[in-house]
mmCIF file of C-alpha atoms and ligand atoms in Angstrom:
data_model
loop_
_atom_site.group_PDB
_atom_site.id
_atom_site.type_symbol
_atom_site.label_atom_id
_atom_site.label_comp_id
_atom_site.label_asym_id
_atom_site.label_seq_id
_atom_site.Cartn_x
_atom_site.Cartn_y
_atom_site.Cartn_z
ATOM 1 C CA UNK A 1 -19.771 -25.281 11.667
ATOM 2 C CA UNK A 2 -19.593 -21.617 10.723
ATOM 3 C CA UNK A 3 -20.273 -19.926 7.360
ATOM 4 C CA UNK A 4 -18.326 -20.671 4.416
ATOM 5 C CA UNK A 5 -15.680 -17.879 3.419
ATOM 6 C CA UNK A 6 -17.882 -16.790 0.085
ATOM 7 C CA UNK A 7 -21.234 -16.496 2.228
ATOM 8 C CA UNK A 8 -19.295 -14.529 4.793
ATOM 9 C CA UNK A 9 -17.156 -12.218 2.773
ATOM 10 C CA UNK A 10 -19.573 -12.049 -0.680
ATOM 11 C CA UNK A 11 -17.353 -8.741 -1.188
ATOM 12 C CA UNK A 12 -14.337 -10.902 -1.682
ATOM 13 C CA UNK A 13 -15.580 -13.907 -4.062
ATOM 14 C CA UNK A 14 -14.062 -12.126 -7.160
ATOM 15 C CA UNK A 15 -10.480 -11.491 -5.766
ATOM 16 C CA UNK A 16 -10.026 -15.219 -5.711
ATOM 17 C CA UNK A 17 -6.706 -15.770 -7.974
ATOM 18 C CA UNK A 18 -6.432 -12.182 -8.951
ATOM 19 C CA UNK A 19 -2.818 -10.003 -9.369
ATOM 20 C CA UNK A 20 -3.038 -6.942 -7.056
ATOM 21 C CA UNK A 21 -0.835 -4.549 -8.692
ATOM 22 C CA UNK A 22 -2.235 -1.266 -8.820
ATOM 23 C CA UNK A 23 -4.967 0.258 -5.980
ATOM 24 C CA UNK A 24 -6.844 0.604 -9.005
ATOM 25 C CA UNK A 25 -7.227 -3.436 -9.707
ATOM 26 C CA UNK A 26 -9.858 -3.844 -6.757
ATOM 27 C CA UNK A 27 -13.231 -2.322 -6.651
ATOM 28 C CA UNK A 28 -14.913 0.237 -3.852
ATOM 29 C CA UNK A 29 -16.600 -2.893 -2.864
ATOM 30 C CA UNK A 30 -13.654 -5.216 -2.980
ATOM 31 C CA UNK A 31 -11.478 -2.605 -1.153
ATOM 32 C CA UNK A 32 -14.241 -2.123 1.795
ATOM 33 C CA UNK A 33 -14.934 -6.140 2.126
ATOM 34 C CA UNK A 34 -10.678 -6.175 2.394
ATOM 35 C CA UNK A 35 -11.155 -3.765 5.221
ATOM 36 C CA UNK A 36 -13.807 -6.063 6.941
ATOM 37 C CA UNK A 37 -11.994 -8.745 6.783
ATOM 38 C CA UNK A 38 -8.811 -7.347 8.136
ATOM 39 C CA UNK A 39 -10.605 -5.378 10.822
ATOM 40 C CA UNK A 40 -11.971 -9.064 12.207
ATOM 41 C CA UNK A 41 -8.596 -10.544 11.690
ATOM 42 C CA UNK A 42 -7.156 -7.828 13.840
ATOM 43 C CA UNK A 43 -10.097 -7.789 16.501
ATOM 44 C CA UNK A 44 -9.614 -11.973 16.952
ATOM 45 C CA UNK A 45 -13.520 -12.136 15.190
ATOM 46 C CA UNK A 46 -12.346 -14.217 12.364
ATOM 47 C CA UNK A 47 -9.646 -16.868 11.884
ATOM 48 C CA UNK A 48 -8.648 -18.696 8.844
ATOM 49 C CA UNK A 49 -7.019 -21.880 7.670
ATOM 50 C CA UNK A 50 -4.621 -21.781 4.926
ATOM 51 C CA UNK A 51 -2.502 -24.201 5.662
ATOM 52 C CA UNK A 52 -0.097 -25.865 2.726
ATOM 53 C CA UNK A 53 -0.187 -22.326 1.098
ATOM 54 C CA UNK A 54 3.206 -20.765 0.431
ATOM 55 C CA UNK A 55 3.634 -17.212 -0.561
ATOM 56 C CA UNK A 56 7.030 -16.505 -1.753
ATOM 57 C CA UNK A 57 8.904 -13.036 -1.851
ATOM 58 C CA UNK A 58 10.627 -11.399 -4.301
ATOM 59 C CA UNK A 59 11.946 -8.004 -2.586
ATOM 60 C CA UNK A 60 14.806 -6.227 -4.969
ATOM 61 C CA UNK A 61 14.423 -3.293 -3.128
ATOM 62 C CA UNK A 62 14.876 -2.941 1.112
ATOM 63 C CA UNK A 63 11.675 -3.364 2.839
ATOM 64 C CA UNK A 64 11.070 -3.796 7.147
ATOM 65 C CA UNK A 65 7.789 -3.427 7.467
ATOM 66 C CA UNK A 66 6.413 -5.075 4.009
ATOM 67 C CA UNK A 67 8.739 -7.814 4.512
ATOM 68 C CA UNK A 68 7.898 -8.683 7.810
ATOM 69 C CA UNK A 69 4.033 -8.394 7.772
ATOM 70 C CA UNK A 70 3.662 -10.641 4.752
ATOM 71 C CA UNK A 71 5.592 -13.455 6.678
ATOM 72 C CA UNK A 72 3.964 -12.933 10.297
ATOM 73 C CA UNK A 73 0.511 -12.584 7.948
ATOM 74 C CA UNK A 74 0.954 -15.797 6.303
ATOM 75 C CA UNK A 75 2.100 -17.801 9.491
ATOM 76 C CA UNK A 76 -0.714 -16.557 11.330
ATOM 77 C CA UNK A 77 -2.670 -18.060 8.480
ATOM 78 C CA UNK A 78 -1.052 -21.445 8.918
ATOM 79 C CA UNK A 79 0.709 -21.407 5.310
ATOM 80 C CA UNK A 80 4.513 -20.541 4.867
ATOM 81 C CA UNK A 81 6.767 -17.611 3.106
ATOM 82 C CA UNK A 82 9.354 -18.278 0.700
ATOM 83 C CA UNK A 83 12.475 -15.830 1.433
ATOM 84 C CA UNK A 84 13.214 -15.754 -2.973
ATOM 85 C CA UNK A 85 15.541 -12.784 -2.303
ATOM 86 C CA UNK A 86 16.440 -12.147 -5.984
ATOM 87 C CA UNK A 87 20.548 -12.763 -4.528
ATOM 88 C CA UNK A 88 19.820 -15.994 -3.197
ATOM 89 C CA UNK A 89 18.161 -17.012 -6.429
ATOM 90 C CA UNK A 90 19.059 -17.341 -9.865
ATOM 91 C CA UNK A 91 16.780 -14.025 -10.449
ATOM 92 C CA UNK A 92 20.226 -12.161 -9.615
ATOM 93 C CA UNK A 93 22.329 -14.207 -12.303
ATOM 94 C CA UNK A 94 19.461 -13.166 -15.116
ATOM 95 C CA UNK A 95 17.581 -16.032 -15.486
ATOM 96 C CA UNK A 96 14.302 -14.560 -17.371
ATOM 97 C CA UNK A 97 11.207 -13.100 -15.979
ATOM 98 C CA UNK A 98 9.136 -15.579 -17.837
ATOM 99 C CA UNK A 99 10.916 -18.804 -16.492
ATOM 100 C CA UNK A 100 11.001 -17.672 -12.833
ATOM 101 C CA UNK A 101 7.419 -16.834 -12.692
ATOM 102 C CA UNK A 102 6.372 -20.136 -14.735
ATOM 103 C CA UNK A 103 8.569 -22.327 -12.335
ATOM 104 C CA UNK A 104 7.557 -20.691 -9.101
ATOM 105 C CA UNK A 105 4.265 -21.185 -9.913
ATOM 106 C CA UNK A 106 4.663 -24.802 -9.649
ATOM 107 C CA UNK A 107 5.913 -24.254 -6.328
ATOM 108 C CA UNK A 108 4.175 -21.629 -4.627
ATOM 109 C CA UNK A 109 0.660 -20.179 -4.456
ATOM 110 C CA UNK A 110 1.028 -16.484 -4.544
ATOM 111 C CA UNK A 111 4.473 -14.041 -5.274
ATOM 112 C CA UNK A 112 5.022 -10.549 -3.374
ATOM 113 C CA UNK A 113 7.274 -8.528 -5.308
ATOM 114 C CA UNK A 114 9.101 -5.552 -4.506
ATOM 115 C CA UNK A 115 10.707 -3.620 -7.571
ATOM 116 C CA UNK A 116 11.233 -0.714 -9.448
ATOM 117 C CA UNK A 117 9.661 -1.284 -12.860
ATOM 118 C CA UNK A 118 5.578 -1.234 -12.494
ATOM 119 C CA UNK A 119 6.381 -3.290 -16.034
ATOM 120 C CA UNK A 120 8.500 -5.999 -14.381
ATOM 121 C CA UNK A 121 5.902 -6.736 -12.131
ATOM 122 C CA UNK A 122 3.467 -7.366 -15.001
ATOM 123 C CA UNK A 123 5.433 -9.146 -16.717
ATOM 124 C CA UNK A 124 5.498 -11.806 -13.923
ATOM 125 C CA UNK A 125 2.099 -11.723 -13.662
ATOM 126 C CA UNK A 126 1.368 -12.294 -17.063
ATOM 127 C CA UNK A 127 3.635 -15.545 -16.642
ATOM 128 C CA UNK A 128 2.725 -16.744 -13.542
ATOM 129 C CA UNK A 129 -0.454 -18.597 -12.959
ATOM 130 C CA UNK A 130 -0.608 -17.658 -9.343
ATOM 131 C CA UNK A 131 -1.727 -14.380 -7.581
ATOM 132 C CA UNK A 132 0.995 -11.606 -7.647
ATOM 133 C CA UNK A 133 1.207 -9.339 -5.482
ATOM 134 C CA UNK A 134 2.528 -5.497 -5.692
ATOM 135 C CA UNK A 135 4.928 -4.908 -2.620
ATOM 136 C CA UNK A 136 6.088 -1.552 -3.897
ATOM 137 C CA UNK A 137 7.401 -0.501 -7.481
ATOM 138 C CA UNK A 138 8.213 2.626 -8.718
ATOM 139 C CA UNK A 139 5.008 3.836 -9.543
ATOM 140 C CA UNK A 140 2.409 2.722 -6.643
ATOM 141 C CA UNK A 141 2.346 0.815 -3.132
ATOM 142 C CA UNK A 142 -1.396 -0.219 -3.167
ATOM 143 C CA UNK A 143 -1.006 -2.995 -0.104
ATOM 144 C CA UNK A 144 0.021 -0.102 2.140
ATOM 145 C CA UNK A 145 -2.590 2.225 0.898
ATOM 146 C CA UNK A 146 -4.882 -0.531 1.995
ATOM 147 C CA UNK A 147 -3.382 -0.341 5.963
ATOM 148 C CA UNK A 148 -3.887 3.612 5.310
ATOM 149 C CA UNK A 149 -7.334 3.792 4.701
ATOM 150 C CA UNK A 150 -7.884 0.978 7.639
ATOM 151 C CA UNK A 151 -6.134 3.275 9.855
ATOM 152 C CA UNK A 152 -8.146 6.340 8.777
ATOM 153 C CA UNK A 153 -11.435 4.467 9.217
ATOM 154 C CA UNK A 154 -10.448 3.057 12.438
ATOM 155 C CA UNK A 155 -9.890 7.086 13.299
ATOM 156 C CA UNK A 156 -13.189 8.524 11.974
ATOM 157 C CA UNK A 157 -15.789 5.642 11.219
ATOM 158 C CA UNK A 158 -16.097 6.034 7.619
ATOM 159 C CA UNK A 159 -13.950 7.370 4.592
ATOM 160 C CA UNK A 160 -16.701 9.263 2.129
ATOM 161 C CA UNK A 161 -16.567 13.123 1.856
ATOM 162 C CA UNK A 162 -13.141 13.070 3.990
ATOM 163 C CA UNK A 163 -10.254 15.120 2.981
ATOM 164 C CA UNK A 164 -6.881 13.395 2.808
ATOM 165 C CA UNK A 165 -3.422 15.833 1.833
ATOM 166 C CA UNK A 166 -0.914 14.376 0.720
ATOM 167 C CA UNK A 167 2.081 16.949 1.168
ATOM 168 C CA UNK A 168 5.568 15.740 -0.748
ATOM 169 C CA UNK A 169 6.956 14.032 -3.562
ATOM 170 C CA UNK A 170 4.353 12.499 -6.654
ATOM 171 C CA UNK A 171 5.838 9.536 -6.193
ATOM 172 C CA UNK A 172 4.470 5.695 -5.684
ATOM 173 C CA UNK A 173 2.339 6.069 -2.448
ATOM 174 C CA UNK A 174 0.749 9.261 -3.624
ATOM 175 C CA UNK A 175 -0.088 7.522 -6.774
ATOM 176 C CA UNK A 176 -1.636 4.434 -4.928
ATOM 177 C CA UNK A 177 -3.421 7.160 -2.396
ATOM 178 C CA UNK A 178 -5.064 8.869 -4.824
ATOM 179 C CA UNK A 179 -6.332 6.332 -6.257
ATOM 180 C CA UNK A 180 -7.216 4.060 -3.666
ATOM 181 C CA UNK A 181 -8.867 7.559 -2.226
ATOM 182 C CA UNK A 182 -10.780 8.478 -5.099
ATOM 183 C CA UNK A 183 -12.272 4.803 -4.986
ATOM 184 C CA UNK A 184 -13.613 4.951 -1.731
ATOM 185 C CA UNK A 185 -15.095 8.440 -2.370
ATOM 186 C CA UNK A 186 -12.067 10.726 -0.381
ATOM 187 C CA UNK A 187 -11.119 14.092 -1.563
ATOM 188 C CA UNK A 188 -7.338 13.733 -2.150
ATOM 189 C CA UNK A 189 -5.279 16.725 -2.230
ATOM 190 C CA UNK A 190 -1.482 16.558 -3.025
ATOM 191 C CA UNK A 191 0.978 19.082 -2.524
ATOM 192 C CA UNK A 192 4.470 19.025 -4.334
ATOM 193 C CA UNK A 193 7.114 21.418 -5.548
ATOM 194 C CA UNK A 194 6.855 22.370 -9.154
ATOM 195 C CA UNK A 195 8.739 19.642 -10.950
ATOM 196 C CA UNK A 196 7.355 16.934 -8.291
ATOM 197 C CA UNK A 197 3.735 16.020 -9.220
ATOM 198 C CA UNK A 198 2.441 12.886 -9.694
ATOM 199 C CA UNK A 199 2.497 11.134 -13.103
ATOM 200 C CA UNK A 200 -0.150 12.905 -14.730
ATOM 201 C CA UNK A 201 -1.950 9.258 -16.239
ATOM 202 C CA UNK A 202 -2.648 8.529 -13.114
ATOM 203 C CA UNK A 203 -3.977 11.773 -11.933
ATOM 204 C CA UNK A 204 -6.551 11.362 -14.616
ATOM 205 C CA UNK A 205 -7.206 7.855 -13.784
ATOM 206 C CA UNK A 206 -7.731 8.922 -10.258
ATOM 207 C CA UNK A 207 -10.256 11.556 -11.426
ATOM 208 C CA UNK A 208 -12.035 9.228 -13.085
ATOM 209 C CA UNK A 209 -12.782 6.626 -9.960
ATOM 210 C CA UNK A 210 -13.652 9.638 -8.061
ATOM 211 C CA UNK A 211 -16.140 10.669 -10.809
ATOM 212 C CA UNK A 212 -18.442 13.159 -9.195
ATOM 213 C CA UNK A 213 -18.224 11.636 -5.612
ATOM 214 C CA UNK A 214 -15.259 12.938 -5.231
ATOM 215 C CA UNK A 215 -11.746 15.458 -6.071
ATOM 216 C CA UNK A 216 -8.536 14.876 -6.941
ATOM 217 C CA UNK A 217 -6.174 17.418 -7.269
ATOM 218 C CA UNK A 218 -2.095 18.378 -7.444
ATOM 219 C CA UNK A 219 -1.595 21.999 -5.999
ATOM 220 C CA UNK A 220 1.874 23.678 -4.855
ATOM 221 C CA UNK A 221 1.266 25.145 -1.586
ATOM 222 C CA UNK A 222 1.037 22.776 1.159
ATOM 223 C CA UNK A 223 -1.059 25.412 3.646
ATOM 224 C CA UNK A 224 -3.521 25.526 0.441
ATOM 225 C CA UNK A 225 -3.554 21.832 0.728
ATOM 226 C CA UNK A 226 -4.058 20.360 4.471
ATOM 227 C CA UNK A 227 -6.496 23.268 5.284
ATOM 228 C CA UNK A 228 -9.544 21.887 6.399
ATOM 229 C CA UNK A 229 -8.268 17.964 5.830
ATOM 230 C CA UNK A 230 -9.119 15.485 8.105
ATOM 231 C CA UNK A 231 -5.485 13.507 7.100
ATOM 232 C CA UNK A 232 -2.288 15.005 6.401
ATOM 233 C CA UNK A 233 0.218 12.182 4.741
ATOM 234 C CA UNK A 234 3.785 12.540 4.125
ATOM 235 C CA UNK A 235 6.427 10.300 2.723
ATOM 236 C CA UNK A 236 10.330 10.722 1.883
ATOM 237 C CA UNK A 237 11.301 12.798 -0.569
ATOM 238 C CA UNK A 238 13.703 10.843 -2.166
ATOM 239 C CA UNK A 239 12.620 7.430 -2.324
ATOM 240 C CA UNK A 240 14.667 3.704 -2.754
ATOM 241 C CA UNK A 241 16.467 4.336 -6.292
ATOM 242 C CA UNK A 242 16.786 8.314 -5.995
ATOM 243 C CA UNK A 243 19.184 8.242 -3.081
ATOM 244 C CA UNK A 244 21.938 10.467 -5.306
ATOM 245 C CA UNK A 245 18.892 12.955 -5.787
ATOM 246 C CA UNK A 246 18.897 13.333 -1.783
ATOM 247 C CA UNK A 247 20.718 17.255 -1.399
ATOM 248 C CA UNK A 248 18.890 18.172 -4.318
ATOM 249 C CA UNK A 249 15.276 17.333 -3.205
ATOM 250 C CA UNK A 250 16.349 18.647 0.621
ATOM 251 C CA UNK A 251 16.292 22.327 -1.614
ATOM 252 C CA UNK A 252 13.690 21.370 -3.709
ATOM 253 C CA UNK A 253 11.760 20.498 -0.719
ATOM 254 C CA UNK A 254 11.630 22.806 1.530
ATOM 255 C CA UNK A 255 8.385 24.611 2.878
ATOM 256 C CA UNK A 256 7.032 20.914 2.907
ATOM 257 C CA UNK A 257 7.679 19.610 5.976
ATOM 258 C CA UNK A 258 4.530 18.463 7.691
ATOM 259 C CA UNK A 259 5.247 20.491 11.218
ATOM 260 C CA UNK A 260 3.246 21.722 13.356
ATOM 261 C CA UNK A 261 2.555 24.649 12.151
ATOM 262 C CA UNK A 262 0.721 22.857 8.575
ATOM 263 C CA UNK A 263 -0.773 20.383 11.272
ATOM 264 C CA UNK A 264 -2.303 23.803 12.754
ATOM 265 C CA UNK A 265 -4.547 24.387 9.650
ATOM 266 C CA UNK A 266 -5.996 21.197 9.283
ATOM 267 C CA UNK A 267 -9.141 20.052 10.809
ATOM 268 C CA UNK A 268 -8.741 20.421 14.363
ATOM 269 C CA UNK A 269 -9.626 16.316 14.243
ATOM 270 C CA UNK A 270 -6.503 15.672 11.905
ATOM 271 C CA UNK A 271 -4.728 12.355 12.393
ATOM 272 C CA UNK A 272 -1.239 12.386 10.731
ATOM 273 C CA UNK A 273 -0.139 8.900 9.003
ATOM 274 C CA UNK A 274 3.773 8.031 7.253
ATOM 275 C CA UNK A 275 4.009 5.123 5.386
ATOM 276 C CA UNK A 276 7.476 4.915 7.088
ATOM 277 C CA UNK A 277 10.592 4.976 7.171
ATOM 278 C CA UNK A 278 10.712 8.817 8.099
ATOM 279 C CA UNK A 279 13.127 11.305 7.584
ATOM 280 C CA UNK A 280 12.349 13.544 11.358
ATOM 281 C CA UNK A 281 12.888 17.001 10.317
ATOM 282 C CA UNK A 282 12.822 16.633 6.726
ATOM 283 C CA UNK A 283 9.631 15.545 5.253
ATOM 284 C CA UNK A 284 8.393 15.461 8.751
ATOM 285 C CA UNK A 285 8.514 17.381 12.147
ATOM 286 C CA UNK A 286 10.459 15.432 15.224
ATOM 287 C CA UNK A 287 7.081 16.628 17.586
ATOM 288 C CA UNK A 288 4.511 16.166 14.804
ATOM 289 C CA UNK A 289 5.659 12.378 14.289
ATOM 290 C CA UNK A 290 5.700 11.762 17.948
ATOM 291 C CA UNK A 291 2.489 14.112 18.767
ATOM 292 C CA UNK A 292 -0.615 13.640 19.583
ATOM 293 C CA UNK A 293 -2.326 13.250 15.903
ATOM 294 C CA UNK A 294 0.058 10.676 14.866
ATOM 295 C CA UNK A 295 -1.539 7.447 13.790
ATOM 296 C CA UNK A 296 2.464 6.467 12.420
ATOM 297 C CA UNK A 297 2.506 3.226 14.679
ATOM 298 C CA UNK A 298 -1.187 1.538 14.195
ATOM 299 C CA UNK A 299 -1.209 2.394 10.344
ATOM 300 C CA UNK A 300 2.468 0.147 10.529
ATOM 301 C CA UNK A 301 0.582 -2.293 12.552
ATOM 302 C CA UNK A 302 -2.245 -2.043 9.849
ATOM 303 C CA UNK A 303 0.021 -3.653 7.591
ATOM 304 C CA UNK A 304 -0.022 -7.221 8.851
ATOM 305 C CA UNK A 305 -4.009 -7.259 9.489
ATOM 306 C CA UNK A 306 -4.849 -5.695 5.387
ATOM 307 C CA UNK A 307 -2.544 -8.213 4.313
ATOM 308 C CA UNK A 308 -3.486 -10.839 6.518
ATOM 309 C CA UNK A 309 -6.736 -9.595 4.805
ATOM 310 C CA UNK A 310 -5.304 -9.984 0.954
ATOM 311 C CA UNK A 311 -3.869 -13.027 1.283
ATOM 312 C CA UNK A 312 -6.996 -14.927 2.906
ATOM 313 C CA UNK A 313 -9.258 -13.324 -0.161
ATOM 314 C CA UNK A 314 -6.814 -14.392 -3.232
ATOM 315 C CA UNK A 315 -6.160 -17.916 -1.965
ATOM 316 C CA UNK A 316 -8.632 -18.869 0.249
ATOM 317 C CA UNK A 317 -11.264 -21.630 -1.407
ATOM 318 C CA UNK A 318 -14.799 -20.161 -0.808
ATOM 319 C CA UNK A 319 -16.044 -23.063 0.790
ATOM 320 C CA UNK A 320 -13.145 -22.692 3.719
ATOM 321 C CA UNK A 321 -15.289 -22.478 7.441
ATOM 322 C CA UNK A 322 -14.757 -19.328 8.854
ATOM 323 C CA UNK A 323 -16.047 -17.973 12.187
HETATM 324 N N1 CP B 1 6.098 1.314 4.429
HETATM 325 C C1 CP B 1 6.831 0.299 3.934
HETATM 326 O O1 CP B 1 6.526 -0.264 2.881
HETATM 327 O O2 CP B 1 7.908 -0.018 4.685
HETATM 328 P P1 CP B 1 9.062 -1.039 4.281
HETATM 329 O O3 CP B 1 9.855 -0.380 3.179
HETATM 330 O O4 CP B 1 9.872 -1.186 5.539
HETATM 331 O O5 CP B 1 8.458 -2.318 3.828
HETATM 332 N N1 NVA B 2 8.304 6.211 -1.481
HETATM 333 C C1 NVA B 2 9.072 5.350 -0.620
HETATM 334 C C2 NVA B 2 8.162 4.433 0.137
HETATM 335 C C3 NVA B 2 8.869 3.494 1.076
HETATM 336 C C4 NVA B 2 7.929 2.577 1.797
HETATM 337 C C5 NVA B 2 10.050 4.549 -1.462
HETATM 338 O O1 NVA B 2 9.656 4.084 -2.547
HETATM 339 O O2 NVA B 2 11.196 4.409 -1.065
#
């Protein structure tokens, strides 16, 4: 008989039950004992039972990679996913926020949401009783800022003192990047177009977790940005919800395409990383997405171990065996 999960994972014992809506809900030490366990997970060093758990999703938005992750991620765990597509339910006829999540949670043991409103999403967690789960809002994608920094520490070892840039739009994965970033002691740089920075709360927020470990900072020139930085991140520039804003970001936009020329300044150890889906030749070069820094492809992959990861730590009982 192995270890129990608690005595294992000590890192975890507090995330038991918890909402994970922002990158800012879990600690340095939480977010480092999340990597752990997902980097077992993904190595075959650690297997878990949580069978007769159901996770159900509520995805208002599109979502591939999320989507599919949380459901191979659960199954892998033994437990099962609820498909609670919000036009399949009664969600999409307006049945209240407060009576879905107080039902559900009779049924199910932890809710992934996709949305727009960060404030919908809180409002089903302060209903439910069960763990939810941020799969993208709005303002901040914190489960894949977890696969990021996996994927960055699977690249260099360690995350403290690195440089990550961050060269688009202020939107929801800069927001959870800087953040998570600051946390684990990463200079964050982010580059926008006047008119394009991130929300400015969580700026200082970020500055705060990063305290004197650390920077945080919104600049306009992307060359200003990646020089020197061991990670240059992109994302779209208009994201799910903005689509009529598309011609007028392409203009907004340009000069921030992460090409190979901006790739050219950065450390000569870069590794480039997309949340995905890309835009080739908009946010991103065609060669610089399929080139030799790219990490695009394990940091998608990184997905299904972080959340493998996430799910084990909120519902797992800390006396489960574990290898
Ligand atoms: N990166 C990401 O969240 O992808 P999906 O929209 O496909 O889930
Ligand atoms: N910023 C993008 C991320 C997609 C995974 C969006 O919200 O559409």
């Amino acid at each position: 008989m192995g270890p129990h999960f608690n005595q294992r994972y000590p890192g975890l014992a507090d995330l038991r039950g918890r909402d994970l809506l922002s990158s800012a809900d879990l600690g340095a030490e939480q977010t480092l004992a999340l990597l752990e366990l997902a980097a077992d997970f993904k190595s075959g060093a650690q297997r878990l039972d949580l069978s007769g758990k159901a996770l159900g999703l509520i995805f208002t938005k599109a979502s591939t990679r999320t989507r599919v992750s949380f459901a191979v991620a659960m199954g892998r765990l033994g437990g099962q996913v609820l498909d609670l597509n919000p036009s399949v339910t009664q969600v999409g006829r307006g049945e209240p926020v407060a009576d879905t999540a107080r039902v559900l949670s009779r049924y199910v043991d932890a809710l992934a949401i996709r949305t727009f409103e960060q404030q919908e999403l809180v409002e089903y967690a302060h209903w439910a009783s069960i763990p939810v789960i941020n799969a993208l809002t709005d303002l901040e994608h914190p489960c894949q800022a977890l696969a990021d920094v996996l994927t960055i520490r699977e690249s260099f070892g360690s995350l403290k003192g690195l440089t990550l840039a961050y060269v688009g739009d202020g939107n929801n994965m800069a927001h959870s990047l800087m953040l998570c970033g600051a946390l684990l002691g990463m200079n964050v740089r982010v580059a926008c177009p006047e008119g394009f920075a991130p929300d400015p709360a969580v700026l200082t927020q970020a500055q705060a977790l990063a305290g004197r470990a650390a920077t945080v900072s919104v600049l306009h020139q992307p060359l200003a940005a990646v020089r020197g930085a061991e990670v240059l991140y992109t994302d779209v520039w208009a994201s799910m919800g903005q689509e009529q804003e598309q011609q007028r970001r392409l203009q907004a936009f340009a000069g921030f395409c992460v090409d190979e020329a901006l790739l050219a300044e950065a450390d000569p150890r870069a590794i480039v990383l997309h949340c995905l889906p890309a835009h080739r030749g908009e946010e991103i070069s065609a060669g610089v997405i399929e080139g030799s820094a790219s990490r695009v492809f394990d940091q998608a992959e990184n997905r299904l171990h972080v959340q493998q990861a996430l799910l084990a730590a909120l519902l797992a009982d800390p006396a489960t065996p574990c290898l």
